[in-house]
Coordinates of C-alpha atoms in Angstrom, one line a residue:
M1 CA -23.1 20.7 -1.8
I2 CA -19.4 20.1 -2.2
S3 CA -16.9 21.5 0.4
L4 CA -13.1 21.4 1.0
H5 CA -11.7 20.8 4.5
P6 CA -8.1 21.6 5.6
T7 CA -8.3 18.9 8.3
I8 CA -10.2 15.7 8.5
A9 CA -11.1 16.6 12.1
E10 CA -13.7 19.0 10.6
L11 CA -15.6 16.0 9.2
P12 CA -17.7 13.7 11.4
A13 CA -15.8 10.5 12.1
T14 CA -18.8 8.2 12.4
A15 CA -20.2 9.3 9.0
W16 CA -16.8 9.1 7.4
D17 CA -16.2 5.6 8.6
A18 CA -19.6 4.5 7.5
L19 CA -18.7 5.5 4.0
A20 CA -15.1 4.3 4.1
G21 CA -15.8 0.6 4.7
E22 CA -13.5 -2.1 6.0
Q23 CA -9.9 -0.9 5.3
P24 CA -8.3 0.3 8.5
M25 CA -6.1 2.8 6.6
L26 CA -9.2 4.6 5.3
R27 CA -10.7 5.1 8.7
H28 CA -11.0 8.7 10.1
A29 CA -8.7 7.9 13.0
F30 CA -5.9 6.7 10.7
L31 CA -6.0 9.8 8.5
D32 CA -6.3 12.0 11.6
A33 CA -3.3 10.4 13.2
L34 CA -1.3 11.3 10.1
E35 CA -2.3 15.0 10.5
Q36 CA -2.0 15.2 14.3
S37 CA 1.5 13.7 14.2
G38 CA 2.7 16.1 11.5
C39 CA 3.4 13.4 8.9
V40 CA 1.1 15.3 6.6
G41 CA 0.4 19.0 6.7
G42 CA 3.0 21.6 7.6
D43 CA 6.2 21.4 5.6
S44 CA 5.6 17.8 4.5
G45 CA 4.4 18.6 1.0
W46 CA 1.1 17.0 1.8
T47 CA -1.6 19.7 2.4
P48 CA -4.9 18.2 3.4
C49 CA -8.0 19.5 1.5
H50 CA -10.5 16.7 1.9
L51 CA -13.6 16.8 -0.2
A52 CA -17.0 16.3 1.3
L53 CA -20.4 15.9 -0.4
W54 CA -23.4 17.0 1.8
R55 CA -27.1 16.5 1.3
D56 CA -29.5 18.1 3.8
G57 CA -26.6 18.5 6.3
V58 CA -25.6 14.8 6.0
L59 CA -22.2 13.6 4.8
C60 CA -23.1 11.5 1.7
G61 CA -19.6 11.3 0.2
A62 CA -16.0 12.0 0.9
M63 CA -12.6 11.9 -0.7
P64 CA -9.2 11.9 1.1
L65 CA -7.6 14.7 -0.9
Y66 CA -4.2 16.5 -0.7
A67 CA -2.4 19.3 -2.5
K68 CA 1.1 18.0 -3.3
Q69 CA 4.3 19.9 -3.7
H70 CA 6.2 16.8 -4.8
S71 CA 5.6 13.1 -5.7
Y72 CA 7.1 11.3 -2.8
G73 CA 5.2 8.7 -0.9
E74 CA 2.7 7.9 -3.7
Y75 CA 4.0 4.7 -5.4
V76 CA 2.5 5.7 -8.7
F77 CA 5.5 7.4 -10.2
D78 CA 5.1 10.6 -12.2
W79 CA 8.5 12.1 -11.8
A80 CA 9.0 12.0 -15.6
W81 CA 5.9 14.0 -16.1
A82 CA 7.1 16.6 -13.7
R83 CA 10.5 16.7 -15.4
A84 CA 8.8 17.2 -18.8
Y85 CA 6.8 20.1 -17.4
A86 CA 10.0 21.7 -16.0
E87 CA 11.8 21.3 -19.4
H88 CA 9.0 23.3 -21.0
G89 CA 9.1 26.0 -18.4
L90 CA 5.9 24.9 -16.7
S91 CA 5.1 24.0 -13.1
Y92 CA 3.8 20.5 -12.4
Y93 CA 3.4 21.3 -8.7
P94 CA 1.2 21.8 -6.9
K95 CA -1.0 19.0 -8.0
L96 CA -4.1 17.5 -6.4
L97 CA -4.0 13.9 -5.2
G98 CA -6.8 11.5 -4.0
A99 CA -4.9 8.9 -2.1
I100 CA -3.9 7.4 1.3
P101 CA -0.6 9.0 2.1
F102 CA 2.4 6.6 1.9
T103 CA 0.1 3.6 1.3
P104 CA 0.0 1.7 -2.0
L105 CA -3.0 -0.4 -1.1
P106 CA -5.9 -0.8 -3.5
G107 CA -9.4 0.2 -2.3
P108 CA -12.0 3.0 -2.5
R109 CA -11.0 6.6 -2.7
L110 CA -14.4 8.0 -3.7
L111 CA -16.2 7.2 -0.5
A112 CA -19.9 7.0 -1.4
R113 CA -22.8 4.6 -1.7
T114 CA -24.0 5.4 -5.2
D115 CA -22.3 5.8 -8.6
A116 CA -24.0 9.2 -8.9
D117 CA -22.3 10.4 -5.7
R118 CA -18.9 9.0 -6.7
Q119 CA -19.2 11.0 -10.0
A120 CA -20.2 14.1 -8.0
L121 CA -17.1 13.7 -5.9
I122 CA -14.7 13.3 -8.8
R123 CA -16.3 16.2 -10.7
G124 CA -16.0 18.3 -7.5
A125 CA -12.3 17.4 -7.3
L126 CA -11.8 18.4 -11.0
D127 CA -13.6 21.7 -10.3
R128 CA -11.3 22.4 -7.3
A129 CA -8.2 21.5 -9.3
A130 CA -9.2 24.1 -11.9
Q131 CA -10.2 26.7 -9.3
L132 CA -6.9 26.2 -7.4
D133 CA -4.8 26.3 -10.6
M134 CA -3.5 22.8 -10.1
S135 CA -1.6 21.2 -12.9
S136 CA -3.4 17.9 -12.5
L137 CA -5.6 15.6 -10.5
H138 CA -4.7 12.0 -9.6
L139 CA -6.6 9.2 -8.0
L140 CA -4.4 6.4 -6.8
F141 CA -5.1 2.7 -6.3
G142 CA -8.9 3.1 -6.7
D143 CA -11.4 0.3 -6.8
D144 CA -13.7 -0.6 -9.8
A145 CA -16.4 1.8 -8.7
D146 CA -13.9 4.6 -8.5
L147 CA -12.5 3.9 -11.9
A148 CA -15.9 3.7 -13.5
A149 CA -16.6 7.2 -12.1
C150 CA -13.3 8.5 -13.4
D151 CA -13.9 7.0 -16.8
A152 CA -17.3 8.7 -16.9
V153 CA -15.7 12.2 -16.5
G154 CA -12.8 11.6 -18.8
L155 CA -9.8 10.7 -16.6
I156 CA -7.2 8.4 -18.1
R157 CA -6.2 5.1 -16.5
R158 CA -2.8 3.8 -15.5
E159 CA -2.1 0.2 -14.5
Q160 CA 0.6 -1.4 -12.3
V161 CA 1.3 -4.9 -10.9
Q162 CA 1.4 -5.9 -7.3
F163 CA 1.8 -9.3 -5.7
H164 CA -0.9 -10.7 -3.4
W165 CA -1.1 -14.1 -1.6
Q166 CA -4.6 -15.5 -2.0
R167 CA -5.9 -18.3 0.1
Q168 CA -7.2 -21.3 -1.8
A169 CA -9.9 -23.8 -0.8
G170 CA -8.7 -26.4 1.6
W171 CA -5.7 -24.5 3.0
Q172 CA -5.9 -24.8 6.8
D173 CA -2.3 -24.2 7.8
F174 CA 1.1 -23.4 6.3
D175 CA 1.8 -27.1 5.4
D176 CA -1.3 -27.1 3.2
F177 CA -0.1 -24.0 1.5
L178 CA 3.4 -25.5 1.0
A179 CA 1.8 -28.7 -0.4
S180 CA 0.3 -26.6 -3.2
L181 CA 3.7 -25.4 -4.4
S182 CA 6.1 -27.0 -6.9
R183 CA 8.8 -29.2 -5.3
D184 CA 11.7 -26.8 -5.8
K185 CA 9.7 -23.8 -4.4
R186 CA 8.5 -25.9 -1.4
R187 CA 12.0 -27.1 -0.7
K188 CA 13.5 -23.6 -0.9
I189 CA 10.9 -22.1 1.6
R190 CA 11.5 -25.0 4.0
Q191 CA 15.3 -24.4 3.8
E192 CA 14.9 -20.7 4.4
R193 CA 12.7 -21.2 7.5
R194 CA 15.1 -23.9 8.8
K195 CA 18.1 -21.6 8.6
I196 CA 16.3 -19.0 10.7
G197 CA 16.1 -21.5 13.6
E198 CA 19.6 -22.6 13.0
A199 CA 20.8 -19.0 13.4
G200 CA 19.3 -19.0 16.9
V201 CA 16.5 -16.7 16.0
R202 CA 13.1 -16.9 17.6
I203 CA 10.0 -15.4 15.9
E204 CA 7.0 -13.9 17.8
R205 CA 3.8 -12.4 16.4
K206 CA 2.1 -9.7 18.4
A207 CA -1.3 -8.2 17.6
G208 CA -3.7 -5.6 19.1
H209 CA -3.0 -4.6 22.7
A210 CA -0.1 -7.1 23.0
I211 CA 2.0 -4.6 21.0
D212 CA 3.5 -2.3 23.7
A213 CA 5.4 0.9 23.7
G214 CA 8.8 -0.9 23.8
D215 CA 7.8 -2.8 20.6
W216 CA 6.9 0.4 18.9
A217 CA 10.1 2.1 19.9
F218 CA 12.1 -0.8 18.5
F219 CA 10.1 -1.0 15.4
L220 CA 10.6 2.7 14.7
R221 CA 14.4 2.2 14.9
C222 CA 14.1 -0.6 12.4
Y223 CA 11.8 1.5 10.1
D224 CA 14.1 4.5 10.3
S225 CA 17.2 2.4 9.5
T226 CA 15.6 0.9 6.4
Y227 CA 14.9 4.4 5.0
R228 CA 18.4 5.7 5.9
E229 CA 20.1 2.6 4.3
H230 CA 18.3 3.6 1.1
R231 CA 19.3 7.2 1.5
S232 CA 15.8 8.3 2.0
T233 CA 13.9 10.1 4.7
P234 CA 11.3 8.2 6.8
Y235 CA 7.7 9.4 6.2
L236 CA 6.2 8.4 9.5
N237 CA 7.1 9.0 13.2
L238 CA 6.6 7.4 16.5
D239 CA 3.7 9.8 17.4
F240 CA 1.8 8.6 14.3
F241 CA 2.2 4.9 15.1
L242 CA 1.2 5.4 18.8
R243 CA -1.9 7.4 17.8
A244 CA -2.9 5.0 15.1
H245 CA -2.4 2.0 17.3
A246 CA -4.4 3.5 20.2
A247 CA -7.3 4.4 17.9
Q248 CA -7.4 0.9 16.2
P249 CA -5.4 -1.6 18.2
E250 CA -7.2 -4.5 16.4
A251 CA -5.8 -3.3 13.1
W252 CA -2.1 -4.0 13.8
M253 CA 0.1 -7.0 13.8
M254 CA 3.8 -7.0 14.3
A255 CA 6.2 -9.9 13.6
L256 CA 9.4 -9.7 15.7
A257 CA 12.6 -11.6 15.5
Y258 CA 14.7 -12.2 18.7
R259 CA 18.2 -13.5 19.2
D260 CA 19.3 -14.2 22.8
D261 CA 16.0 -12.6 23.8
A262 CA 17.0 -9.3 22.2
P263 CA 14.9 -8.0 19.3
I264 CA 16.8 -7.8 16.0
A265 CA 14.1 -7.2 13.3
A266 CA 10.5 -6.4 12.9
A267 CA 7.8 -6.3 10.2
L268 CA 4.5 -4.4 10.6
N269 CA 1.2 -5.2 9.1
L270 CA -2.3 -3.8 9.1
V271 CA -5.2 -6.2 9.4
G272 CA -8.8 -5.9 8.1
P273 CA -11.7 -8.3 8.3
A274 CA -10.5 -10.3 5.3
R275 CA -7.0 -9.1 4.4
L276 CA -3.6 -8.5 5.9
Y277 CA -1.7 -5.6 4.5
G278 CA 2.1 -5.9 4.6
R279 CA 3.6 -2.5 5.3
Y280 CA 7.1 -2.0 6.7
W281 CA 10.2 -4.0 7.7
G282 CA 13.6 -3.3 9.2
A283 CA 16.4 -4.8 11.2
Q284 CA 18.9 -3.8 13.9
W285 CA 21.6 -6.5 13.5
D286 CA 23.6 -7.4 16.6
A287 CA 27.2 -8.3 16.7
A288 CA 26.4 -11.8 15.3
G289 CA 25.4 -10.1 12.1
W290 CA 23.0 -10.6 9.3
V291 CA 20.5 -13.5 9.2
P292 CA 19.8 -14.8 5.7
G293 CA 16.2 -15.1 4.8
L294 CA 14.9 -13.2 7.8
H295 CA 13.2 -10.6 5.6
F296 CA 11.2 -13.4 3.8
E297 CA 10.3 -15.0 7.2
L298 CA 9.0 -11.8 8.8
C299 CA 7.4 -10.1 5.8
Y300 CA 5.8 -13.1 4.0
Y301 CA 5.8 -16.4 5.9
Q302 CA 4.6 -14.9 9.2
G303 CA 1.9 -12.9 7.4
I304 CA 0.7 -16.0 5.6
E305 CA 0.7 -18.0 8.8
H306 CA -1.3 -15.2 10.6
A307 CA -3.8 -15.1 7.7
L308 CA -4.3 -18.9 7.8
A309 CA -4.6 -18.9 11.6
T310 CA -7.2 -16.1 11.7
G311 CA -9.2 -16.8 8.6
L312 CA -8.0 -14.0 6.4
S313 CA -8.2 -14.6 2.6
V314 CA -5.6 -12.3 1.2
V315 CA -2.1 -11.0 2.1
E316 CA -1.2 -7.9 0.1
G317 CA 2.5 -7.7 -0.3
G318 CA 2.6 -4.0 -1.1
A319 CA 4.4 -2.3 -4.1
Q320 CA 6.8 -4.1 -6.4
G321 CA 8.8 -7.2 -5.7
E322 CA 9.1 -10.1 -8.3
H323 CA 10.7 -12.2 -5.5
K324 CA 7.3 -12.5 -4.0
L325 CA 6.2 -14.7 -6.9
A326 CA 8.3 -17.6 -5.8
R327 CA 6.8 -17.4 -2.3
G328 CA 3.2 -18.0 -3.2
F329 CA 2.2 -14.5 -4.3
S330 CA 0.4 -13.9 -7.6
P331 CA 0.4 -10.8 -9.8
V332 CA -2.6 -8.5 -9.4
M333 CA -3.4 -5.4 -11.4
T334 CA -3.8 -2.1 -9.6
H335 CA -5.2 1.1 -11.2
S336 CA -5.0 4.9 -11.0
A337 CA -6.7 7.7 -12.9
H338 CA -5.3 11.0 -14.0
W339 CA -6.3 14.4 -15.4
L340 CA -3.9 17.0 -16.7
A341 CA -5.0 20.6 -17.2
H342 CA -2.5 21.3 -20.1
P343 CA -4.1 19.8 -23.3
A344 CA -0.9 19.0 -25.1
F345 CA 0.6 17.2 -22.0
A346 CA -2.7 15.4 -21.4
D347 CA -2.6 14.1 -24.9
A348 CA 1.1 13.1 -24.6
V349 CA 0.5 11.3 -21.3
D350 CA -2.6 9.5 -22.7
R351 CA -0.5 8.1 -25.6
F352 CA 2.2 7.1 -23.2
L353 CA -0.2 5.3 -20.9
D354 CA -1.7 3.4 -23.8
R355 CA 1.7 2.0 -24.6
E356 CA 2.5 1.4 -21.0
R357 CA -0.7 -0.5 -20.4
R358 CA 0.2 -3.0 -23.2
L359 CA 3.6 -3.5 -21.7
V360 CA 2.2 -3.9 -18.1
N361 CA -0.4 -6.5 -19.3
A362 CA 2.3 -8.4 -21.1
Y363 CA 4.4 -8.4 -18.0
R364 CA 1.5 -9.7 -15.9
D365 CA 0.9 -12.5 -18.4
E366 CA 4.6 -13.5 -18.3
L367 CA 4.5 -13.5 -14.5
E368 CA 1.4 -15.7 -14.5
A369 CA 3.2 -18.2 -16.7
H370 CA 5.7 -18.7 -13.9
L371 CA 3.4 -19.1 -10.9
P372 CA 5.0 -21.3 -8.2
F373 CA 2.1 -23.7 -7.8
R374 CA 2.5 -27.4 -8.8
L375 CA 0.8 -28.9 -11.8
E376 CA -1.2 -32.0 -11.0
Q377 CA -0.3 -33.6 -14.3
N378 CA 3.4 -33.4 -13.3
G379 CA 2.8 -35.8 -10.5
D380 CA 4.8 -33.6 -8.1

């Protein structure tokens, strides 16, 4: 049996987490914190309608699912599709979205143990999209098993590029990582890090319970200012961060920059058993002003150092950012799957995505030709 649920609190947390796996942002408590804090639901444009698959009263499958009144906070951009609908006198919203709100991290979205149950979930989502007169259904940043289920029921794929740092055999510390880079990239990173110290800035990483209420209050000021500087509205609030941290303290790591013992900038990460997920950054510059390279230090180098120190194998740098390539990150393909109810628009989007996939793959190939790692034959 398939059912829809307006809050994740209606679904058993233990059973959900058993299906969700290792990613902290897929855990019941993380999604519940988004709802309890008002970051989704209400007037946010994200209306929870989570999908559940039951067998003999046992939760056998689940899908984080939302009715959307806009396309903000998704990182798979379909604004042009919405505009085309409007130009033809049609409504693109509401649409149905299988995703983690505000989170462009690849992973499972059809939470189930078997291919058959994953297909049952996506078919259930399609049925609900039709019943609720939704323009479309979208599954964002799914894993291979999700995509196979979506392929089986006729959804069309979309591809994008992210940048991930991936630990190589023999890397024990940051110097090992630097030694793998070409001479000019290695020199540039060392110069960037040296300038941080010369500017009188001290860096500290805090994880788990070591992150306190004062750290969260400072981080939120940084987070808010970043969005305001880009003329955007912050998606998350302090209530969410405090709830999510209390529920999973081990899943959070914050890198903080201090000058004269006063915090001036922060970067926030989520941590899983094998991966660090870079999320947000911001600064509150003091009278001494901007510190060149501090963004790279907090968001990339501190994350890499933490991964090396704690045995993590991957640092996911989040959406976009070619500048990550020069700092040891490599291009990785991410995938989404889409269904549009209107046959003519579905055909047009399918043809567009076919062209876009070829361009994205060519872009990935070009990036791989400029990886920053040294070639042994160059004697570097």
